[in-house]
């Protein structure tokens, strides 16, 4: 290089010219201080136009957020817990005869009501079966009273409740009432000539009255007795003075007929 410096001077000047030309071209494409990216950024419109913003929240695996919705008016699409909420029904029940149980209830706030299922259980207060249906009154009122009779001659105690049905398939239950069973009564011999025996098992200890009627409903014999619960009670009634024919026997306690049956006098 010391011998031929003039040979390298043109090359050096050419490099300087190319560098200055490249700087001029870049200054025309992008302003100074602005970074040129390998892709385009969408141009933002002016603030007066509507801009749709999409926001994606970070996902948290394993977290489930459930917001239950409750409806005051229960329907068939809701859970069983809401459907079984006790309503304003007030049920009462008592045995009026050997095979009859009187039920009465009062209902309030009966909007969209359809009727009432009468349910009974001889086992417990859980396993009920529907035994009758009472249709609601045609015109609703703030307070309604209903009555019904159930044919029940079981010796076991019976549990009763109401299931109020609504037009939208919703429902509600009443309170549960307990009705005592009847005393199982057997008459022997039948036919009888002089003495009639009454064999029965009572569910409670109490005083009772044995009454015998003819076919016309005339009271012919009235005899007081007492019953002891949980044992077999055998009572005797003299029928020697009765003429031959068919007679009715009633066992009454506290003005309630607990059992009725028939026998033949020879």
PDB file of C-alpha atoms in Angstrom:
ATOM      1  CA  UNK A   1       0.000   0.000   0.000  1.00  0.00           C
ATOM      2  CA  UNK A   2       2.872   2.316   0.610  1.00  0.00           C
ATOM      3  CA  UNK A   3       4.001   1.912  -2.980  1.00  0.00           C
ATOM      4  CA  UNK A   4       0.541   2.295  -4.698  1.00  0.00           C
ATOM      5  CA  UNK A   5      -1.751   4.538  -2.529  1.00  0.00           C
ATOM      6  CA  UNK A   6      -3.512   5.883  -5.566  1.00  0.00           C
ATOM      7  CA  UNK A   7      -4.947   2.444  -6.371  1.00  0.00           C
ATOM      8  CA  UNK A   8      -7.037   2.253  -3.142  1.00  0.00           C
ATOM      9  CA  UNK A   9      -8.385   5.796  -3.139  1.00  0.00           C
ATOM     10  CA  UNK A  10     -11.172   5.163  -5.715  1.00  0.00           C
ATOM     11  CA  UNK A  11     -12.389   2.131  -3.790  1.00  0.00           C
ATOM     12  CA  UNK A  12     -12.590   4.087  -0.541  1.00  0.00           C
ATOM     13  CA  UNK A  13     -14.526   6.926  -2.194  1.00  0.00           C
ATOM     14  CA  UNK A  14     -16.995   4.444  -3.703  1.00  0.00           C
ATOM     15  CA  UNK A  15     -17.784   2.932  -0.267  1.00  0.00           C
ATOM     16  CA  UNK A  16     -18.433   6.394   1.205  1.00  0.00           C
ATOM     17  CA  UNK A  17     -20.845   7.232  -1.642  1.00  0.00           C
ATOM     18  CA  UNK A  18     -22.868   4.026  -1.230  1.00  0.00           C
ATOM     19  CA  UNK A  19     -23.230   4.568   2.540  1.00  0.00           C
ATOM     20  CA  UNK A  20     -24.515   8.117   2.158  1.00  0.00           C
ATOM     21  CA  UNK A  21     -26.987   7.016  -0.514  1.00  0.00           C
ATOM     22  CA  UNK A  22     -28.430   4.265   1.753  1.00  0.00           C
ATOM     23  CA  UNK A  23     -28.892   6.706   4.612  1.00  0.00           C
ATOM     24  CA  UNK A  24     -30.804   9.049   2.298  1.00  0.00           C
ATOM     25  CA  UNK A  25     -33.134   6.268   1.118  1.00  0.00           C
ATOM     26  CA  UNK A  26     -33.914   5.104   4.705  1.00  0.00           C
ATOM     27  CA  UNK A  27     -34.665   8.657   5.789  1.00  0.00           C
ATOM     28  CA  UNK A  28     -37.347   8.872   3.118  1.00  0.00           C
ATOM     29  CA  UNK A  29     -39.039   5.539   4.063  1.00  0.00           C
ATOM     30  CA  UNK A  30     -39.225   5.933   7.869  1.00  0.00           C
ATOM     31  CA  UNK A  31     -38.810   9.061   9.974  1.00  0.00           C
ATOM     32  CA  UNK A  32     -35.874   9.278  12.310  1.00  0.00           C
ATOM     33  CA  UNK A  33     -36.493   7.555  15.660  1.00  0.00           C
ATOM     34  CA  UNK A  34     -39.264   5.231  14.332  1.00  0.00           C
ATOM     35  CA  UNK A  35     -38.684   1.490  14.281  1.00  0.00           C
ATOM     36  CA  UNK A  36     -39.634  -0.357  11.127  1.00  0.00           C
ATOM     37  CA  UNK A  37     -41.341  -3.681  11.930  1.00  0.00           C
ATOM     38  CA  UNK A  38     -41.554  -6.678   9.604  1.00  0.00           C
ATOM     39  CA  UNK A  39     -45.418  -6.375   9.593  1.00  0.00           C
ATOM     40  CA  UNK A  40     -47.975  -3.604   9.404  1.00  0.00           C
ATOM     41  CA  UNK A  41     -49.862  -2.180  12.412  1.00  0.00           C
ATOM     42  CA  UNK A  42     -53.527  -1.340  11.641  1.00  0.00           C
ATOM     43  CA  UNK A  43     -54.172   2.354  11.519  1.00  0.00           C
ATOM     44  CA  UNK A  44     -56.497   3.572  14.299  1.00  0.00           C
ATOM     45  CA  UNK A  45     -59.478   5.596  13.120  1.00  0.00           C
ATOM     46  CA  UNK A  46     -60.278   8.941  14.673  1.00  0.00           C
ATOM     47  CA  UNK A  47     -61.949   9.026  18.095  1.00  0.00           C
ATOM     48  CA  UNK A  48     -65.332   9.990  16.682  1.00  0.00           C
ATOM     49  CA  UNK A  49     -65.884   6.574  15.126  1.00  0.00           C
ATOM     50  CA  UNK A  50     -67.098   3.451  16.950  1.00  0.00           C
ATOM     51  CA  UNK A  51     -64.296   1.087  17.885  1.00  0.00           C
ATOM     52  CA  UNK A  52     -65.030  -2.521  18.873  1.00  0.00           C
ATOM     53  CA  UNK A  53     -62.686  -3.799  21.580  1.00  0.00           C
ATOM     54  CA  UNK A  54     -62.167  -7.505  22.213  1.00  0.00           C
ATOM     55  CA  UNK A  55     -60.804  -8.445  25.618  1.00  0.00           C
ATOM     56  CA  UNK A  56     -59.768 -12.002  26.467  1.00  0.00           C
ATOM     57  CA  UNK A  57     -59.521 -12.710  30.196  1.00  0.00           C
ATOM     58  CA  UNK A  58     -56.839 -15.131  31.331  1.00  0.00           C
ATOM     59  CA  UNK A  59     -58.235 -18.607  31.956  1.00  0.00           C
ATOM     60  CA  UNK A  60     -57.971 -20.100  35.426  1.00  0.00           C
ATOM     61  CA  UNK A  61     -58.097 -23.887  35.113  1.00  0.00           C
ATOM     62  CA  UNK A  62     -59.887 -25.817  37.804  1.00  0.00           C
ATOM     63  CA  UNK A  63     -62.117 -22.926  38.926  1.00  0.00           C
ATOM     64  CA  UNK A  64     -65.878 -23.152  38.280  1.00  0.00           C
ATOM     65  CA  UNK A  65     -68.053 -20.207  39.199  1.00  0.00           C
ATOM     66  CA  UNK A  66     -71.742 -21.158  39.395  1.00  0.00           C
ATOM     67  CA  UNK A  67     -74.391 -18.528  40.117  1.00  0.00           C
ATOM     68  CA  UNK A  68     -77.666 -20.364  40.996  1.00  0.00           C
ATOM     69  CA  UNK A  69     -80.922 -18.692  40.009  1.00  0.00           C
ATOM     70  CA  UNK A  70     -83.902 -19.064  42.327  1.00  0.00           C
ATOM     71  CA  UNK A  71     -87.520 -18.458  41.432  1.00  0.00           C
ATOM     72  CA  UNK A  72     -90.063 -17.792  44.167  1.00  0.00           C
ATOM     73  CA  UNK A  73     -92.787 -19.538  42.188  1.00  0.00           C
ATOM     74  CA  UNK A  74     -91.683 -23.138  41.955  1.00  0.00           C
ATOM     75  CA  UNK A  75     -92.027 -25.046  38.708  1.00  0.00           C
ATOM     76  CA  UNK A  76     -91.358 -28.557  37.500  1.00  0.00           C
ATOM     77  CA  UNK A  77     -88.016 -27.498  36.010  1.00  0.00           C
ATOM     78  CA  UNK A  78     -86.569 -26.527  39.368  1.00  0.00           C
ATOM     79  CA  UNK A  79     -84.851 -28.723  41.878  1.00  0.00           C
ATOM     80  CA  UNK A  80     -86.816 -30.975  44.211  1.00  0.00           C
ATOM     81  CA  UNK A  81     -85.781 -28.920  47.233  1.00  0.00           C
ATOM     82  CA  UNK A  82     -87.634 -25.861  45.978  1.00  0.00           C
ATOM     83  CA  UNK A  83     -90.643 -27.930  44.944  1.00  0.00           C
ATOM     84  CA  UNK A  84     -91.022 -29.466  48.398  1.00  0.00           C
ATOM     85  CA  UNK A  85     -91.162 -26.207  50.360  1.00  0.00           C
ATOM     86  CA  UNK A  86     -94.119 -26.296  52.732  1.00  0.00           C
ATOM     87  CA  UNK A  87     -96.914 -23.939  51.691  1.00  0.00           C
ATOM     88  CA  UNK A  88     -99.548 -22.168  53.787  1.00  0.00           C
ATOM     89  CA  UNK A  89    -101.751 -25.303  53.850  1.00  0.00           C
ATOM     90  CA  UNK A  90    -103.037 -26.339  57.266  1.00  0.00           C
ATOM     91  CA  UNK A  91    -104.334 -29.928  57.361  1.00  0.00           C
ATOM     92  CA  UNK A  92    -106.398 -31.560  60.142  1.00  0.00           C
ATOM     93  CA  UNK A  93    -107.627 -35.145  60.333  1.00  0.00           C
ATOM     94  CA  UNK A  94    -109.534 -37.450  62.699  1.00  0.00           C
ATOM     95  CA  UNK A  95    -111.292 -40.796  62.548  1.00  0.00           C
ATOM     96  CA  UNK A  96    -115.072 -40.463  62.541  1.00  0.00           C
ATOM     97  CA  UNK A  97    -115.966 -44.151  62.134  1.00  0.00           C
ATOM     98  CA  UNK A  98    -114.427 -47.583  61.791  1.00  0.00           C
ATOM     99  CA  UNK A  99    -113.705 -47.056  58.121  1.00  0.00           C
ATOM    100  CA  UNK A 100    -113.885 -43.259  57.751  1.00  0.00           C
ATOM    101  CA  UNK A 101    -111.313 -40.528  58.289  1.00  0.00           C
ATOM    102  CA  UNK A 102    -112.417 -36.902  58.046  1.00  0.00           C
ATOM    103  CA  UNK A 103    -109.907 -34.468  56.582  1.00  0.00           C
ATOM    104  CA  UNK A 104    -110.203 -30.700  56.426  1.00  0.00           C
ATOM    105  CA  UNK A 105    -107.766 -27.992  55.481  1.00  0.00           C
ATOM    106  CA  UNK A 106    -107.427 -24.306  54.847  1.00  0.00           C
ATOM    107  CA  UNK A 107    -105.409 -22.889  51.973  1.00  0.00           C
ATOM    108  CA  UNK A 108    -104.123 -19.351  51.509  1.00  0.00           C
ATOM    109  CA  UNK A 109    -102.588 -17.422  48.611  1.00  0.00           C
ATOM    110  CA  UNK A 110    -103.825 -19.863  45.972  1.00  0.00           C
ATOM    111  CA  UNK A 111    -102.559 -18.305  42.757  1.00  0.00           C
ATOM    112  CA  UNK A 112    -102.465 -20.588  39.708  1.00  0.00           C
ATOM    113  CA  UNK A 113    -103.744 -23.482  41.823  1.00  0.00           C
ATOM    114  CA  UNK A 114    -105.013 -26.680  40.246  1.00  0.00           C
ATOM    115  CA  UNK A 115    -106.023 -28.916  43.151  1.00  0.00           C
ATOM    116  CA  UNK A 116    -104.858 -31.096  46.014  1.00  0.00           C
ATOM    117  CA  UNK A 117    -103.599 -34.668  46.159  1.00  0.00           C
ATOM    118  CA  UNK A 118    -104.524 -36.454  49.403  1.00  0.00           C
ATOM    119  CA  UNK A 119    -101.589 -38.660  50.327  1.00  0.00           C
ATOM    120  CA  UNK A 120    -101.503 -41.402  52.973  1.00  0.00           C
ATOM    121  CA  UNK A 121     -98.868 -43.640  54.539  1.00  0.00           C
ATOM    122  CA  UNK A 122     -99.210 -46.572  56.934  1.00  0.00           C
ATOM    123  CA  UNK A 123     -95.427 -46.940  57.278  1.00  0.00           C
ATOM    124  CA  UNK A 124     -93.782 -43.617  58.139  1.00  0.00           C
ATOM    125  CA  UNK A 125     -93.775 -39.925  57.259  1.00  0.00           C
ATOM    126  CA  UNK A 126     -91.781 -40.441  54.055  1.00  0.00           C
ATOM    127  CA  UNK A 127     -93.398 -43.129  51.891  1.00  0.00           C
ATOM    128  CA  UNK A 128     -96.745 -41.616  50.853  1.00  0.00           C
ATOM    129  CA  UNK A 129     -99.225 -42.752  48.215  1.00  0.00           C
ATOM    130  CA  UNK A 130    -101.906 -40.625  46.587  1.00  0.00           C
ATOM    131  CA  UNK A 131    -105.389 -41.898  47.514  1.00  0.00           C
ATOM    132  CA  UNK A 132    -107.634 -39.064  46.244  1.00  0.00           C
ATOM    133  CA  UNK A 133    -107.642 -35.733  44.403  1.00  0.00           C
ATOM    134  CA  UNK A 134    -109.686 -32.628  45.244  1.00  0.00           C
ATOM    135  CA  UNK A 135    -110.098 -29.983  42.547  1.00  0.00           C
ATOM    136  CA  UNK A 136    -109.577 -26.377  43.611  1.00  0.00           C
ATOM    137  CA  UNK A 137    -112.494 -23.971  43.533  1.00  0.00           C
ATOM    138  CA  UNK A 138    -113.192 -22.315  40.191  1.00  0.00           C
ATOM    139  CA  UNK A 139    -112.725 -18.830  41.639  1.00  0.00           C
ATOM    140  CA  UNK A 140    -109.692 -18.224  43.817  1.00  0.00           C
ATOM    141  CA  UNK A 141    -109.873 -16.294  47.085  1.00  0.00           C
ATOM    142  CA  UNK A 142    -107.427 -15.228  49.774  1.00  0.00           C
ATOM    143  CA  UNK A 143    -108.558 -18.079  52.049  1.00  0.00           C
ATOM    144  CA  UNK A 144    -110.308 -21.313  51.047  1.00  0.00           C
ATOM    145  CA  UNK A 145    -111.596 -24.227  53.152  1.00  0.00           C
ATOM    146  CA  UNK A 146    -111.901 -27.815  51.942  1.00  0.00           C
ATOM    147  CA  UNK A 147    -113.127 -31.141  53.381  1.00  0.00           C
ATOM    148  CA  UNK A 148    -112.710 -34.756  52.276  1.00  0.00           C
ATOM    149  CA  UNK A 149    -113.354 -38.288  53.575  1.00  0.00           C
ATOM    150  CA  UNK A 150    -110.923 -41.189  53.248  1.00  0.00           C
ATOM    151  CA  UNK A 151    -112.065 -44.828  53.465  1.00  0.00           C
ATOM    152  CA  UNK A 152    -109.577 -46.241  55.958  1.00  0.00           C
ATOM    153  CA  UNK A 153    -110.307 -49.315  58.088  1.00  0.00           C
ATOM    154  CA  UNK A 154    -106.704 -50.169  58.907  1.00  0.00           C
ATOM    155  CA  UNK A 155    -105.695 -51.018  62.458  1.00  0.00           C
ATOM    156  CA  UNK A 156    -102.376 -49.261  61.976  1.00  0.00           C
ATOM    157  CA  UNK A 157    -102.050 -45.502  62.482  1.00  0.00           C
ATOM    158  CA  UNK A 158    -102.090 -43.514  59.250  1.00  0.00           C
ATOM    159  CA  UNK A 159    -100.145 -40.401  58.254  1.00  0.00           C
ATOM    160  CA  UNK A 160    -101.789 -37.882  55.935  1.00  0.00           C
ATOM    161  CA  UNK A 161    -100.528 -34.892  53.986  1.00  0.00           C
ATOM    162  CA  UNK A 162    -101.617 -32.737  51.041  1.00  0.00           C
ATOM    163  CA  UNK A 163     -99.744 -31.990  47.843  1.00  0.00           C
ATOM    164  CA  UNK A 164    -100.989 -28.738  46.352  1.00  0.00           C
ATOM    165  CA  UNK A 165    -100.599 -28.737  42.568  1.00  0.00           C
ATOM    166  CA  UNK A 166    -100.286 -25.596  40.469  1.00  0.00           C
ATOM    167  CA  UNK A 167    -101.138 -25.035  36.827  1.00  0.00           C
ATOM    168  CA  UNK A 168     -97.464 -24.582  35.910  1.00  0.00           C
ATOM    169  CA  UNK A 169     -96.590 -28.049  37.346  1.00  0.00           C
ATOM    170  CA  UNK A 170     -95.241 -26.554  40.560  1.00  0.00           C
ATOM    171  CA  UNK A 171     -96.337 -27.979  43.901  1.00  0.00           C
ATOM    172  CA  UNK A 172     -96.074 -27.603  47.685  1.00  0.00           C
ATOM    173  CA  UNK A 173     -96.781 -29.863  50.671  1.00  0.00           C
ATOM    174  CA  UNK A 174     -98.904 -29.315  53.760  1.00  0.00           C
ATOM    175  CA  UNK A 175     -98.135 -30.376  57.298  1.00  0.00           C
ATOM    176  CA  UNK A 176     -98.422 -34.082  58.238  1.00  0.00           C
ATOM    177  CA  UNK A 177    -101.170 -35.312  60.574  1.00  0.00           C
ATOM    178  CA  UNK A 178    -101.464 -38.625  62.416  1.00  0.00           C
ATOM    179  CA  UNK A 179    -104.782 -40.502  62.564  1.00  0.00           C
ATOM    180  CA  UNK A 180    -105.165 -43.518  64.821  1.00  0.00           C
ATOM    181  CA  UNK A 181    -106.116 -46.918  63.486  1.00  0.00           C
ATOM    182  CA  UNK A 182    -109.299 -48.788  64.318  1.00  0.00           C
ATOM    183  CA  UNK A 183    -109.842 -51.565  66.805  1.00  0.00           C
ATOM    184  CA  UNK A 184    -110.126 -54.928  65.097  1.00  0.00           C
ATOM    185  CA  UNK A 185    -113.449 -56.445  66.151  1.00  0.00           C
ATOM    186  CA  UNK A 186    -114.603 -60.026  65.708  1.00  0.00           C
ATOM    187  CA  UNK A 187    -118.145 -61.243  66.562  1.00  0.00           C
ATOM    188  CA  UNK A 188    -118.652 -64.918  67.480  1.00  0.00           C
ATOM    189  CA  UNK A 189    -120.482 -67.144  67.323  1.00  0.00           C
ATOM    190  CA  UNK A 190    -122.332 -65.813  64.300  1.00  0.00           C
ATOM    191  CA  UNK A 191    -125.180 -66.789  64.185  1.00  0.00           C
ATOM    192  CA  UNK A 192    -125.621 -66.618  67.999  1.00  0.00           C
ATOM    193  CA  UNK A 193    -128.475 -67.681  70.294  1.00  0.00           C
ATOM    194  CA  UNK A 194    -127.874 -66.552  73.891  1.00  0.00           C
ATOM    195  CA  UNK A 195    -124.504 -64.836  74.231  1.00  0.00           C
ATOM    196  CA  UNK A 196    -122.568 -62.766  71.704  1.00  0.00           C
ATOM    197  CA  UNK A 197    -118.789 -62.406  72.142  1.00  0.00           C
ATOM    198  CA  UNK A 198    -116.858 -59.385  70.971  1.00  0.00           C
ATOM    199  CA  UNK A 199    -113.126 -59.891  70.443  1.00  0.00           C
ATOM    200  CA  UNK A 200    -111.023 -56.848  69.726  1.00  0.00           C
ATOM    201  CA  UNK A 201    -107.602 -55.307  70.105  1.00  0.00           C
ATOM    202  CA  UNK A 202    -107.550 -51.682  71.160  1.00  0.00           C
ATOM    203  CA  UNK A 203    -104.847 -49.139  70.400  1.00  0.00           C
ATOM    204  CA  UNK A 204    -105.561 -47.279  73.618  1.00  0.00           C
ATOM    205  CA  UNK A 205    -107.028 -47.762  77.068  1.00  0.00           C
ATOM    206  CA  UNK A 206    -110.428 -46.097  77.323  1.00  0.00           C
ATOM    207  CA  UNK A 207    -114.096 -46.499  78.150  1.00  0.00           C
ATOM    208  CA  UNK A 208    -116.477 -47.573  75.402  1.00  0.00           C
ATOM    209  CA  UNK A 209    -120.099 -48.476  74.821  1.00  0.00           C
ATOM    210  CA  UNK A 210    -121.525 -51.503  73.011  1.00  0.00           C
ATOM    211  CA  UNK A 211    -124.840 -50.800  71.281  1.00  0.00           C
ATOM    212  CA  UNK A 212    -127.089 -53.201  69.353  1.00  0.00           C
ATOM    213  CA  UNK A 213    -129.707 -51.953  66.845  1.00  0.00           C
ATOM    214  CA  UNK A 214    -132.345 -53.706  64.820  1.00  0.00           C
ATOM    215  CA  UNK A 215    -132.722 -53.231  61.063  1.00  0.00           C
ATOM    216  CA  UNK A 216    -134.956 -50.207  61.617  1.00  0.00           C
ATOM    217  CA  UNK A 217    -132.250 -48.406  63.626  1.00  0.00           C
ATOM    218  CA  UNK A 218    -133.954 -48.862  67.000  1.00  0.00           C
ATOM    219  CA  UNK A 219    -131.514 -49.144  69.908  1.00  0.00           C
ATOM    220  CA  UNK A 220    -132.236 -52.390  71.815  1.00  0.00           C
ATOM    221  CA  UNK A 221    -129.155 -52.992  73.972  1.00  0.00           C
ATOM    222  CA  UNK A 222    -126.667 -50.517  75.424  1.00  0.00           C
ATOM    223  CA  UNK A 223    -123.786 -51.815  77.534  1.00  0.00           C
ATOM    224  CA  UNK A 224    -120.792 -49.947  78.961  1.00  0.00           C
ATOM    225  CA  UNK A 225    -117.332 -51.522  78.961  1.00  0.00           C
ATOM    226  CA  UNK A 226    -113.662 -50.634  79.188  1.00  0.00           C
ATOM    227  CA  UNK A 227    -110.849 -51.451  76.797  1.00  0.00           C
ATOM    228  CA  UNK A 228    -107.160 -52.031  77.491  1.00  0.00           C
ATOM    229  CA  UNK A 229    -104.626 -51.296  74.795  1.00  0.00           C
ATOM    230  CA  UNK A 230    -102.173 -53.802  73.325  1.00  0.00           C
ATOM    231  CA  UNK A 231    -104.070 -56.865  74.566  1.00  0.00           C
ATOM    232  CA  UNK A 232    -106.916 -58.975  73.179  1.00  0.00           C
ATOM    233  CA  UNK A 233    -110.130 -57.751  74.827  1.00  0.00           C
ATOM    234  CA  UNK A 234    -113.081 -60.194  74.899  1.00  0.00           C
ATOM    235  CA  UNK A 235    -116.475 -58.789  75.896  1.00  0.00           C
ATOM    236  CA  UNK A 236    -119.812 -60.609  76.250  1.00  0.00           C
ATOM    237  CA  UNK A 237    -123.346 -59.369  75.582  1.00  0.00           C
ATOM    238  CA  UNK A 238    -126.515 -61.269  76.491  1.00  0.00           C
ATOM    239  CA  UNK A 239    -128.884 -61.441  73.498  1.00  0.00           C
ATOM    240  CA  UNK A 240    -131.284 -64.066  74.890  1.00  0.00           C
ATOM    241  CA  UNK A 241    -134.243 -61.631  74.878  1.00  0.00           C
ATOM    242  CA  UNK A 242    -133.792 -60.606  71.250  1.00  0.00           C
ATOM    243  CA  UNK A 243    -136.090 -62.137  68.644  1.00  0.00           C
ATOM    244  CA  UNK A 244    -134.524 -63.982  65.729  1.00  0.00           C
ATOM    245  CA  UNK A 245    -133.255 -61.737  62.983  1.00  0.00           C
ATOM    246  CA  UNK A 246    -130.378 -59.530  61.744  1.00  0.00           C
ATOM    247  CA  UNK A 247    -128.826 -56.936  64.099  1.00  0.00           C
ATOM    248  CA  UNK A 248    -126.193 -54.233  63.934  1.00  0.00           C
ATOM    249  CA  UNK A 249    -123.456 -53.801  66.552  1.00  0.00           C
ATOM    250  CA  UNK A 250    -121.630 -50.522  67.160  1.00  0.00           C
ATOM    251  CA  UNK A 251    -118.711 -49.861  69.451  1.00  0.00           C
ATOM    252  CA  UNK A 252    -118.669 -46.183  70.427  1.00  0.00           C
ATOM    253  CA  UNK A 253    -116.033 -44.151  72.208  1.00  0.00           C
ATOM    254  CA  UNK A 254    -116.416 -40.434  72.980  1.00  0.00           C
ATOM    255  CA  UNK A 255    -119.442 -40.156  70.665  1.00  0.00           C
ATOM    256  CA  UNK A 256    -117.429 -41.626  67.789  1.00  0.00           C
ATOM    257  CA  UNK A 257    -118.296 -44.963  66.211  1.00  0.00           C
ATOM    258  CA  UNK A 258    -115.058 -46.929  66.212  1.00  0.00           C
ATOM    259  CA  UNK A 259    -116.442 -50.112  64.726  1.00  0.00           C
ATOM    260  CA  UNK A 260    -119.685 -51.459  63.284  1.00  0.00           C
ATOM    261  CA  UNK A 261    -120.668 -54.988  62.255  1.00  0.00           C
ATOM    262  CA  UNK A 262    -123.675 -57.295  61.894  1.00  0.00           C
ATOM    263  CA  UNK A 263    -124.727 -60.617  63.411  1.00  0.00           C
ATOM    264  CA  UNK A 264    -127.655 -63.023  63.177  1.00  0.00           C
ATOM    265  CA  UNK A 265    -129.755 -64.022  66.209  1.00  0.00           C
ATOM    266  CA  UNK A 266    -131.145 -67.564  65.964  1.00  0.00           C
TER     267      UNK A 266
END
